[in-house]
PDB file of N, CA, C and O in Angstrom:
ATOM      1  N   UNK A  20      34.347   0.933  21.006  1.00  0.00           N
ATOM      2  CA  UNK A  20      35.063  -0.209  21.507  1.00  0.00           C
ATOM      3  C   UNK A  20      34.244  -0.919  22.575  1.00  0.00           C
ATOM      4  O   UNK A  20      34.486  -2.089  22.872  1.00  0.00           O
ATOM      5  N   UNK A  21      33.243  -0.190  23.170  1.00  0.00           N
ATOM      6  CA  UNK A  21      32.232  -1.030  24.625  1.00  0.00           C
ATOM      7  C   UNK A  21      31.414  -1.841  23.860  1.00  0.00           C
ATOM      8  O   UNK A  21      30.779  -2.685  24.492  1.00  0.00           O
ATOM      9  N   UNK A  22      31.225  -1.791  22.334  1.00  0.00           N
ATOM     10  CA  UNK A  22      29.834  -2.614  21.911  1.00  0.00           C
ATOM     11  C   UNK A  22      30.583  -3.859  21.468  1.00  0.00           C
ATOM     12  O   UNK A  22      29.804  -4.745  21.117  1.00  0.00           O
ATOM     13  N   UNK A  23      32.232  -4.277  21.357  1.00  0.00           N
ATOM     14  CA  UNK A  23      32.642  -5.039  21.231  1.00  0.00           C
ATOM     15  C   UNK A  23      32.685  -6.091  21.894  1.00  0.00           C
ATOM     16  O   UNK A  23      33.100  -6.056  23.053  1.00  0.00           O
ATOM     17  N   UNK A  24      32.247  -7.316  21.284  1.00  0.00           N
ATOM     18  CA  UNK A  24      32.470  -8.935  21.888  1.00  0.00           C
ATOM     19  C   UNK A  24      33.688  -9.929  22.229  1.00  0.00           C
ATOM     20  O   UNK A  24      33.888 -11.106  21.928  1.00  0.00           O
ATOM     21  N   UNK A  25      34.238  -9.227  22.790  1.00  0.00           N
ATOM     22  CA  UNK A  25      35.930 -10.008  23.069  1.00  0.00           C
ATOM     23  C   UNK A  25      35.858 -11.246  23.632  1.00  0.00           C
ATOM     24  O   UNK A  25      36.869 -11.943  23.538  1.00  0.00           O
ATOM     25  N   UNK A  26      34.777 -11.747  24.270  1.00  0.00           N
ATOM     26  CA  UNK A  26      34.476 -13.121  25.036  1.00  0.00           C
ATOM     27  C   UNK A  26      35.437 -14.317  24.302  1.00  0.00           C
ATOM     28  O   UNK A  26      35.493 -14.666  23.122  1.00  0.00           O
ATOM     29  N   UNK A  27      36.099 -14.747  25.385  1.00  0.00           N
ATOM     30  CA  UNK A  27      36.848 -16.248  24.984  1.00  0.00           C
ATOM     31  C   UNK A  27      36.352 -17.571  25.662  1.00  0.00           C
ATOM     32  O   UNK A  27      35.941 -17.827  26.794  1.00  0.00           O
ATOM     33  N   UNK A  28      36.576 -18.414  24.372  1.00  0.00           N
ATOM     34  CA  UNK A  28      35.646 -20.035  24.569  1.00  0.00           C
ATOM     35  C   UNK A  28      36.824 -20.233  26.013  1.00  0.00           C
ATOM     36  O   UNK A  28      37.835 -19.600  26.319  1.00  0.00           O
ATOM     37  N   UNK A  29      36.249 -21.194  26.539  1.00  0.00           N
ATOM     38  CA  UNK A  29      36.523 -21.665  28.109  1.00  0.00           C
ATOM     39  C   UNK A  29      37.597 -23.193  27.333  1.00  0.00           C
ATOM     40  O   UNK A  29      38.635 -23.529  27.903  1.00  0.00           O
ATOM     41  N   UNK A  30      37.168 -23.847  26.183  1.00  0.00           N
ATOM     42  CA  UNK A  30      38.071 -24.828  25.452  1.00  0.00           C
ATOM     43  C   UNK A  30      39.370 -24.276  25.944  1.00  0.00           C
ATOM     44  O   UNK A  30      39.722 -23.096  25.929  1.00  0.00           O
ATOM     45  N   UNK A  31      40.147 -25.505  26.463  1.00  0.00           N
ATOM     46  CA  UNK A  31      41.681 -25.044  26.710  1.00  0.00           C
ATOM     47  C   UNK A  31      42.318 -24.905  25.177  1.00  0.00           C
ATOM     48  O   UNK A  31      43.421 -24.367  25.076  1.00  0.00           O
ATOM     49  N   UNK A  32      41.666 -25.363  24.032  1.00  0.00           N
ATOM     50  CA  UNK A  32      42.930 -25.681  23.159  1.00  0.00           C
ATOM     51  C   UNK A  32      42.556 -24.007  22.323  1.00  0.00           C
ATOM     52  O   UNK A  32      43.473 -23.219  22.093  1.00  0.00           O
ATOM     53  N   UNK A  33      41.450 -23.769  22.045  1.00  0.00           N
ATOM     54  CA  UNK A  33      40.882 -22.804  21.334  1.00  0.00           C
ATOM     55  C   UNK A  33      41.254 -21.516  22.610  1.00  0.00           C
ATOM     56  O   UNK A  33      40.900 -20.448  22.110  1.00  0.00           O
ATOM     57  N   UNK A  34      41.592 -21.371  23.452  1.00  0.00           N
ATOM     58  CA  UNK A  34      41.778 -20.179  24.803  1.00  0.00           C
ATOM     59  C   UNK A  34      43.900 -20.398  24.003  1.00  0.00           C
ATOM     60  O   UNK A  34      44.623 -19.406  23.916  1.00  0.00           O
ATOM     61  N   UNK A  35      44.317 -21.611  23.641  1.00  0.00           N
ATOM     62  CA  UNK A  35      45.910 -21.625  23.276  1.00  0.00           C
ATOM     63  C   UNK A  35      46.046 -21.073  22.067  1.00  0.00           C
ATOM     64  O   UNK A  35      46.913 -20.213  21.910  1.00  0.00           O
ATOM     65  N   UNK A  36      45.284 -21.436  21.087  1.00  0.00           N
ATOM     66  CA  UNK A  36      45.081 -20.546  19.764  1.00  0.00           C
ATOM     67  C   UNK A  36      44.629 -19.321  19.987  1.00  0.00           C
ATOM     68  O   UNK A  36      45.266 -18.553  19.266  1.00  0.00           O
ATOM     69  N   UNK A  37      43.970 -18.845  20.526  1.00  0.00           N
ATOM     70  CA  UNK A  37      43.582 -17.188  20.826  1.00  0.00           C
ATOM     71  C   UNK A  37      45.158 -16.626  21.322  1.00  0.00           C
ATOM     72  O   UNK A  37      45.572 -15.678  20.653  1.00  0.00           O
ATOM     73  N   UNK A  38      45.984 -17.077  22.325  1.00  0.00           N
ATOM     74  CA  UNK A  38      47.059 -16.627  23.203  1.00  0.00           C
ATOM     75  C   UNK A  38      47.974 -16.457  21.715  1.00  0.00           C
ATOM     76  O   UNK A  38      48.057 -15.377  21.131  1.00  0.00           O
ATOM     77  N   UNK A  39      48.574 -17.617  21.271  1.00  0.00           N
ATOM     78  CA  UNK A  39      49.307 -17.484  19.485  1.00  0.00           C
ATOM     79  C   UNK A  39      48.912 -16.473  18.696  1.00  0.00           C
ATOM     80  O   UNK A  39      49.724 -15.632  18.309  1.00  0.00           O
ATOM     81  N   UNK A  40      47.750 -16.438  18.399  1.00  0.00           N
ATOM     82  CA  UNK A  40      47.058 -15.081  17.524  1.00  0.00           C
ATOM     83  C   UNK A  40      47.941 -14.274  18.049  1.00  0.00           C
ATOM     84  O   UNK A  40      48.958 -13.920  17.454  1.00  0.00           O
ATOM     85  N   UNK A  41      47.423 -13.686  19.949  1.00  0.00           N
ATOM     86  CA  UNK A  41      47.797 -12.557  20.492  1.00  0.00           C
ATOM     87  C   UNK A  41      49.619 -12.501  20.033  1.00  0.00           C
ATOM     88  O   UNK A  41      50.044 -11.621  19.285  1.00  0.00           O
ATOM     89  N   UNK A  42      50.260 -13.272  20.457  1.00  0.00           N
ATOM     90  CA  UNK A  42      51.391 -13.408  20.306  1.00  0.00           C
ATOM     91  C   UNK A  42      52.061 -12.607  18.808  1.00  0.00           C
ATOM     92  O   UNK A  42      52.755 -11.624  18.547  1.00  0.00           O
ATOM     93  N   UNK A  43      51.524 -13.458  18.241  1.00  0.00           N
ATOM     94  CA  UNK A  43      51.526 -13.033  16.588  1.00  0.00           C
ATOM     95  C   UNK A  43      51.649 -11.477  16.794  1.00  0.00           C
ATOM     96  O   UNK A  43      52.666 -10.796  16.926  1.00  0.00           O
ATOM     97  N   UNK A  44      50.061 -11.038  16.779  1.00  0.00           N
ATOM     98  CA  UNK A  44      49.833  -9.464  16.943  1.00  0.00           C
ATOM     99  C   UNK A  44      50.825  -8.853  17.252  1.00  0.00           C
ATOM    100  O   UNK A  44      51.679  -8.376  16.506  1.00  0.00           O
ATOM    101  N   UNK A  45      50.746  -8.830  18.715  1.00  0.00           N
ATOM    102  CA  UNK A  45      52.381  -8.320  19.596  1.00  0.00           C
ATOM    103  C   UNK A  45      53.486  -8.157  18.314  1.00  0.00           C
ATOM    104  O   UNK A  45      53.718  -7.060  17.806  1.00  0.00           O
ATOM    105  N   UNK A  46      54.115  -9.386  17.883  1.00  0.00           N
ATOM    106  CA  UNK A  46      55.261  -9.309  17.350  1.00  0.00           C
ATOM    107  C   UNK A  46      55.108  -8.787  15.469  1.00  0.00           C
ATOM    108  O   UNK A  46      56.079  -8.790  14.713  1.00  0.00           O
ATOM    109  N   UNK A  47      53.921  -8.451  15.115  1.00  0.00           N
ATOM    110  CA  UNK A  47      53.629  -7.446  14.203  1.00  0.00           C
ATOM    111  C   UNK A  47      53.801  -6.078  14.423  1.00  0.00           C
ATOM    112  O   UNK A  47      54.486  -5.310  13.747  1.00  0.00           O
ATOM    113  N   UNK A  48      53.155  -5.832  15.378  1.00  0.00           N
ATOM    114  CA  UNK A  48      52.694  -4.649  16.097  1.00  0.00           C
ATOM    115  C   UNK A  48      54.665  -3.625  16.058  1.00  0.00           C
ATOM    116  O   UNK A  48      55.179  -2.651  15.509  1.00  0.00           O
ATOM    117  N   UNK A  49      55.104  -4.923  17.209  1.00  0.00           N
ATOM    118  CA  UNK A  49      56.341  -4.290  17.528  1.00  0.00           C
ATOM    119  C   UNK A  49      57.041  -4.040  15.723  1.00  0.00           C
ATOM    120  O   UNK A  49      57.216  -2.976  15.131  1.00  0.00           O
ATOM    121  N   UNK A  50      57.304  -5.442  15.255  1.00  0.00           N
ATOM    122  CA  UNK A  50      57.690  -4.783  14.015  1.00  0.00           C
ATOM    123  C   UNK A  50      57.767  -3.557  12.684  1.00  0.00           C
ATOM    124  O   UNK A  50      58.599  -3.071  11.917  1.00  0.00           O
ATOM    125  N   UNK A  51      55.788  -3.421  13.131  1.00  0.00           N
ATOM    126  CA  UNK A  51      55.273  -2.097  12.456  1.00  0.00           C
ATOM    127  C   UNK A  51      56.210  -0.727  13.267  1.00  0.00           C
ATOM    128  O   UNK A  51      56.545   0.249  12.596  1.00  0.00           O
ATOM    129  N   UNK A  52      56.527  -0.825  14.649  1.00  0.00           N
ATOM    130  CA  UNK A  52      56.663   0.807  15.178  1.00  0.00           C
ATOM    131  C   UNK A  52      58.066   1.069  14.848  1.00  0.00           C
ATOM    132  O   UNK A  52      58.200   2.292  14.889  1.00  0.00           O
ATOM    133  N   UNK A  53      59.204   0.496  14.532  1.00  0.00           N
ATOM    134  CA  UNK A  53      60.170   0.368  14.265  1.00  0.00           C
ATOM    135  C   UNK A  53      61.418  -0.329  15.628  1.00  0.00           C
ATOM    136  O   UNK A  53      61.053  -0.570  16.778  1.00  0.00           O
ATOM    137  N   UNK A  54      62.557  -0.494  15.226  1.00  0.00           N
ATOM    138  CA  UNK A  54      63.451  -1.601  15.940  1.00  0.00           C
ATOM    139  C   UNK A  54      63.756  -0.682  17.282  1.00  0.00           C
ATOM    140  O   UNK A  54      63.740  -1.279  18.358  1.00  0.00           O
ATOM    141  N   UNK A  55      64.081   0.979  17.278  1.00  0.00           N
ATOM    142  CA  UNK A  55      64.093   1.870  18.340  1.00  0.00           C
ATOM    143  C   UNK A  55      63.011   1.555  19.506  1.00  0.00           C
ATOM    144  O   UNK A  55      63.191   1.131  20.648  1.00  0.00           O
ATOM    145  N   UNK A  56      61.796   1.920  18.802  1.00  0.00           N
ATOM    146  CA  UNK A  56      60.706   1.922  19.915  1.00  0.00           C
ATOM    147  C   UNK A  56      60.025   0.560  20.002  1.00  0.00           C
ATOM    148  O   UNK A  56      58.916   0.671  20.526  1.00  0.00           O
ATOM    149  N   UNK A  57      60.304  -0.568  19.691  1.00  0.00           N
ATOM    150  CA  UNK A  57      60.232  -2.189  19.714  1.00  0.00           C
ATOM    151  C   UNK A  57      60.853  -2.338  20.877  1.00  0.00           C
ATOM    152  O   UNK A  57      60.291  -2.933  21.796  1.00  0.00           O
ATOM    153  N   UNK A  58      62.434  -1.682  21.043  1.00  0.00           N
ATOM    154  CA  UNK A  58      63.513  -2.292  21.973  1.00  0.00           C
ATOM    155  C   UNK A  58      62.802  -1.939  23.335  1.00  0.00           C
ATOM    156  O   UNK A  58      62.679  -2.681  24.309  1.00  0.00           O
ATOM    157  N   UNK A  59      62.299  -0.461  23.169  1.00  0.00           N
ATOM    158  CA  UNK A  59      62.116   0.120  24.822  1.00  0.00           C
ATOM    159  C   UNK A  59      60.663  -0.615  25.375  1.00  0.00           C
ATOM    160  O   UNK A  59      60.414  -0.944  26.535  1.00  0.00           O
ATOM    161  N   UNK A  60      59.857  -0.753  24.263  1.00  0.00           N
ATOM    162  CA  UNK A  60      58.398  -1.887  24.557  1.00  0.00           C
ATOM    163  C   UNK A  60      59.289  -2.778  25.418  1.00  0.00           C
ATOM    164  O   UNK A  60      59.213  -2.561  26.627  1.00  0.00           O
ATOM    165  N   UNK A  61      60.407  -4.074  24.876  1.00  0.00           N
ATOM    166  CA  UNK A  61      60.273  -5.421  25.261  1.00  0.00           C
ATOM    167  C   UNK A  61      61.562  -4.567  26.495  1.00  0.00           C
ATOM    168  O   UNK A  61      61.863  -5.489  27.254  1.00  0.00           O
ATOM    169  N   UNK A  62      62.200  -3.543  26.854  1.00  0.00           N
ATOM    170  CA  UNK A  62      62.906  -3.155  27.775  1.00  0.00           C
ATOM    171  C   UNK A  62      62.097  -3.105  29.318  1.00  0.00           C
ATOM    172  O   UNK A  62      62.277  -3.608  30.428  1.00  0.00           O
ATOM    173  N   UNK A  63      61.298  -2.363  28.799  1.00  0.00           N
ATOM    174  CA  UNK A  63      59.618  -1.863  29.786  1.00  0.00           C
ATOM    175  C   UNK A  63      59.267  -3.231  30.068  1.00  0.00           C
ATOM    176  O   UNK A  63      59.371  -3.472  31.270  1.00  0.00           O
ATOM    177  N   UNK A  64      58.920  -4.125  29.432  1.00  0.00           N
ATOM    178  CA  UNK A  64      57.931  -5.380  29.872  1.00  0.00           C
ATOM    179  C   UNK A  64      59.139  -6.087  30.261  1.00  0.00           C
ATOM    180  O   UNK A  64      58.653  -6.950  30.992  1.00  0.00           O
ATOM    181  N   UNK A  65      60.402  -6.293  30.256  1.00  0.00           N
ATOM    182  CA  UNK A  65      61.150  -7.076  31.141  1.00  0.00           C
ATOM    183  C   UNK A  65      61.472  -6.253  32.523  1.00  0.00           C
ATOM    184  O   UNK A  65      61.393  -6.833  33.606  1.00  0.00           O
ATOM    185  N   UNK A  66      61.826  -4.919  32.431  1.00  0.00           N
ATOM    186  CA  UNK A  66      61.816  -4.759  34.336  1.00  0.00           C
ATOM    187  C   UNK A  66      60.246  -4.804  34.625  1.00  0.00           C
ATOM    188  O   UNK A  66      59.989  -5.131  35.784  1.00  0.00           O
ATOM    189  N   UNK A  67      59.216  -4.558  33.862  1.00  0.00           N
ATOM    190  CA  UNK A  67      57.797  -5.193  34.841  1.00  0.00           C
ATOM    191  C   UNK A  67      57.925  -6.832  35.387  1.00  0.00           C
ATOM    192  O   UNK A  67      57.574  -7.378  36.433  1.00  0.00           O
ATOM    193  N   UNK A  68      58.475  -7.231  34.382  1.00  0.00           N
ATOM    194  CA  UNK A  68      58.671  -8.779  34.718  1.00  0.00           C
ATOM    195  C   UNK A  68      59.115  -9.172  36.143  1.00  0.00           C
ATOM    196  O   UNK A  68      58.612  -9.921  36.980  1.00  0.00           O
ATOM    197  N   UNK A  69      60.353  -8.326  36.132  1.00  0.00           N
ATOM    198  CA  UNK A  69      61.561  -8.347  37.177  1.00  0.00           C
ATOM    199  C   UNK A  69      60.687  -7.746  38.719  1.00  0.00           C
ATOM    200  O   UNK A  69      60.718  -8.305  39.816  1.00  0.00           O
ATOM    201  N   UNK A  70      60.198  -6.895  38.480  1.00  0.00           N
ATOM    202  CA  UNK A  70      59.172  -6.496  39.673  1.00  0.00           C
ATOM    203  C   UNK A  70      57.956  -7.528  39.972  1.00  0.00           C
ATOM    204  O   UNK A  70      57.481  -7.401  41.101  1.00  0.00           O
ATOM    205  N   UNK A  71      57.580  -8.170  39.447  1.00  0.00           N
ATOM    206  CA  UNK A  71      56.428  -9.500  39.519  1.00  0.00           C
ATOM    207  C   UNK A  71      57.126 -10.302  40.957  1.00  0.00           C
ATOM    208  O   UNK A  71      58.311 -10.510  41.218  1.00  0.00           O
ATOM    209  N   UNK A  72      55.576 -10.728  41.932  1.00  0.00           N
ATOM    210  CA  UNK A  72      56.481 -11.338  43.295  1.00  0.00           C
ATOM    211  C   UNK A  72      55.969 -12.839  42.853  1.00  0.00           C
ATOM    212  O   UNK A  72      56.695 -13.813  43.054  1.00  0.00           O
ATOM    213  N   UNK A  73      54.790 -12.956  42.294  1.00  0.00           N
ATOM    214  CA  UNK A  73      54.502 -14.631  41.702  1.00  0.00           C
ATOM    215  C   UNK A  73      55.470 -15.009  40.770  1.00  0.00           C
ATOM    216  O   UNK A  73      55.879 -14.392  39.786  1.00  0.00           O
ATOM    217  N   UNK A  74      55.836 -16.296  41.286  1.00  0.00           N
ATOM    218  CA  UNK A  74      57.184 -16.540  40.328  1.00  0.00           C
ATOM    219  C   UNK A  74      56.737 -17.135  38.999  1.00  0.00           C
ATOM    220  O   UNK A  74      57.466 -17.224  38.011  1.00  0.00           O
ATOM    221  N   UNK A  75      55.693 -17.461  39.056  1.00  0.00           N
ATOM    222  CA  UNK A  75      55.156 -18.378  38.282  1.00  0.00           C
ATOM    223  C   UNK A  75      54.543 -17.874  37.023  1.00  0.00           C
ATOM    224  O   UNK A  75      54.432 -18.481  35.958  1.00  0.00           O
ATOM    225  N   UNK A  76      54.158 -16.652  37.320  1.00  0.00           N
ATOM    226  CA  UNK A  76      53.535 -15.570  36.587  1.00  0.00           C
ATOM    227  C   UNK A  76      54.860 -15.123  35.840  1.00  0.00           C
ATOM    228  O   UNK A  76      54.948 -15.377  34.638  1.00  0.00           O
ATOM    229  N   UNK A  77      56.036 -14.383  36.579  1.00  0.00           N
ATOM    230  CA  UNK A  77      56.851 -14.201  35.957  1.00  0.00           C
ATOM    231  C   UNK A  77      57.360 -14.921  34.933  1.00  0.00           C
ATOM    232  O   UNK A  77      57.547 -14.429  33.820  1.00  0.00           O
ATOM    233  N   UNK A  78      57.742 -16.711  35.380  1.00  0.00           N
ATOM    234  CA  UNK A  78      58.324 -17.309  34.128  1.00  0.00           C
ATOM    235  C   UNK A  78      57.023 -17.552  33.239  1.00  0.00           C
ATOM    236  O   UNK A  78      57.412 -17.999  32.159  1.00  0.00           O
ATOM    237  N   UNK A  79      55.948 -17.463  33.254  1.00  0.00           N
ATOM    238  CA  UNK A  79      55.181 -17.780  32.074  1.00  0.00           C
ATOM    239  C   UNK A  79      55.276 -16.272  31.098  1.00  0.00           C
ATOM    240  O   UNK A  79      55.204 -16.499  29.891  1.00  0.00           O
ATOM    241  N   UNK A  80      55.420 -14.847  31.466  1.00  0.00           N
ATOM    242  CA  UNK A  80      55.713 -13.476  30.855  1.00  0.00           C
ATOM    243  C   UNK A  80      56.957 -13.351  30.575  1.00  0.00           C
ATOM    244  O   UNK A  80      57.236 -12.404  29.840  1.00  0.00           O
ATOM    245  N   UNK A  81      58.053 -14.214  31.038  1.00  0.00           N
ATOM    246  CA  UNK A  81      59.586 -14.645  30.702  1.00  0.00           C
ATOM    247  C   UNK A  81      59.581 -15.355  29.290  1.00  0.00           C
ATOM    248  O   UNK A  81      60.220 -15.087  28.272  1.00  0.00           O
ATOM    249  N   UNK A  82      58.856 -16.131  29.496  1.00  0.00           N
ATOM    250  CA  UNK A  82      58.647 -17.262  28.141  1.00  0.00           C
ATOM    251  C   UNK A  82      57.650 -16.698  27.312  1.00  0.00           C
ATOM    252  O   UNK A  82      57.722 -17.410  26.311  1.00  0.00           O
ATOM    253  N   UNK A  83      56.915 -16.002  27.142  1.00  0.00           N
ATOM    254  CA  UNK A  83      55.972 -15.432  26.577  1.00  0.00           C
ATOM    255  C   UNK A  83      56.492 -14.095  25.689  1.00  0.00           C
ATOM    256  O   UNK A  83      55.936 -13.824  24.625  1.00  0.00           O
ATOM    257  N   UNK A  84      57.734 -13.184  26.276  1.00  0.00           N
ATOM    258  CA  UNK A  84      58.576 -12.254  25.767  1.00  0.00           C
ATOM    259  C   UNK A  84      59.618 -12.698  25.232  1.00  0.00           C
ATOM    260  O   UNK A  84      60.044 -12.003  24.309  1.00  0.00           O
ATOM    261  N   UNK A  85      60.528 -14.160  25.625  1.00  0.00           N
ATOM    262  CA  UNK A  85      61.062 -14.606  24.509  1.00  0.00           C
ATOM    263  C   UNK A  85      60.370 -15.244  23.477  1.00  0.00           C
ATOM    264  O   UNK A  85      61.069 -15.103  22.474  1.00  0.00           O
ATOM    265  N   UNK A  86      59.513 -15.777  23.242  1.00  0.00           N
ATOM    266  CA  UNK A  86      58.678 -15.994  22.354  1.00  0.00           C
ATOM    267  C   UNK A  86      58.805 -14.756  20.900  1.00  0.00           C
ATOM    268  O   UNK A  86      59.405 -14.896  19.835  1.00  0.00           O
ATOM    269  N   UNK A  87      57.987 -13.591  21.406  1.00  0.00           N
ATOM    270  CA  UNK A  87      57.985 -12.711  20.929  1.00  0.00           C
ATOM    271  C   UNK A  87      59.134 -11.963  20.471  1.00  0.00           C
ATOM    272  O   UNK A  87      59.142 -11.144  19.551  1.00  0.00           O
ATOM    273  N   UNK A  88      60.508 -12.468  21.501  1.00  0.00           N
ATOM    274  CA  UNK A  88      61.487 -11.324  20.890  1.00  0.00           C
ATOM    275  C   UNK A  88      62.464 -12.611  19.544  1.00  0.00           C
ATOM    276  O   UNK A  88      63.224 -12.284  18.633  1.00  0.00           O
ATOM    277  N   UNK A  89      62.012 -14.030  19.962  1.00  0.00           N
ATOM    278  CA  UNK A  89      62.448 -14.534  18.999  1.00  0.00           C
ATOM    279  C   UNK A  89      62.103 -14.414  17.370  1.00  0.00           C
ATOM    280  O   UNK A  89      62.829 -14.361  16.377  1.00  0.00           O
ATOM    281  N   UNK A  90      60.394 -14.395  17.593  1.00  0.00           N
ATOM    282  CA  UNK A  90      60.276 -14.164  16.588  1.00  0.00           C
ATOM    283  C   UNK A  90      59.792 -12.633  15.886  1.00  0.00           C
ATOM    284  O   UNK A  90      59.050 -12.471  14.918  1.00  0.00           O
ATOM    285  N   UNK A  91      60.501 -11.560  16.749  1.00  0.00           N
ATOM    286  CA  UNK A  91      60.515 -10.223  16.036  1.00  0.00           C
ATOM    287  C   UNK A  91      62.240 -10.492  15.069  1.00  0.00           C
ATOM    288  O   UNK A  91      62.534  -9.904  14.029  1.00  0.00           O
ATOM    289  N   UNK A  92      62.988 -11.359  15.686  1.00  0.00           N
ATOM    290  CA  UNK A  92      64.202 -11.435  15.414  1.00  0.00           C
ATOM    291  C   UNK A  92      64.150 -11.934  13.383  1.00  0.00           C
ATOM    292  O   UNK A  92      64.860 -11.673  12.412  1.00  0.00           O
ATOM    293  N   UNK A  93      63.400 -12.412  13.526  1.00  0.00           N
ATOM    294  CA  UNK A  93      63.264 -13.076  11.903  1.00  0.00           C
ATOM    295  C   UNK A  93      62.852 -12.297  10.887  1.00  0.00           C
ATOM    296  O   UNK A  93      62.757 -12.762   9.751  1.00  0.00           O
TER     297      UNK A  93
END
């Protein structure tokens, strides 16, 4: 995994398409482990949320987990 090239273009629009991909992933990912251990993932990442003191940070990981829990919902 160290010989890997993860580097992202500095382009704002191509850095927004990389974030969607990720998004995507995530809400595969959760779908693959089943709806039990999906729930306690997006349970876990909302009280991390809730502990966050940047507010700003928070609502962008607020909107970023509904994102994801909308479309695990489909």
């Amino acid at each position: 995994m160290s010989d890997n090239d993860f580097s992202t273009s500095e382009e704002t629009k191509t850095l927004a398409e990389e974030m969607a991909c990720m998004k995507a992933l995530v809400t595969f990912m959760l779908k693959g482990m089943g709806q039990a251990d999906a729930g306690k993932v997006i349970i876990n990442m909302e009280k991390y949320i809730a502990q966050l003191t940047d507010e700003r940070q928070a609502a962008v990981f607020s909107g970023t987990i509904s994102q994801i829990k909308q479309a695990y919902r489909q």
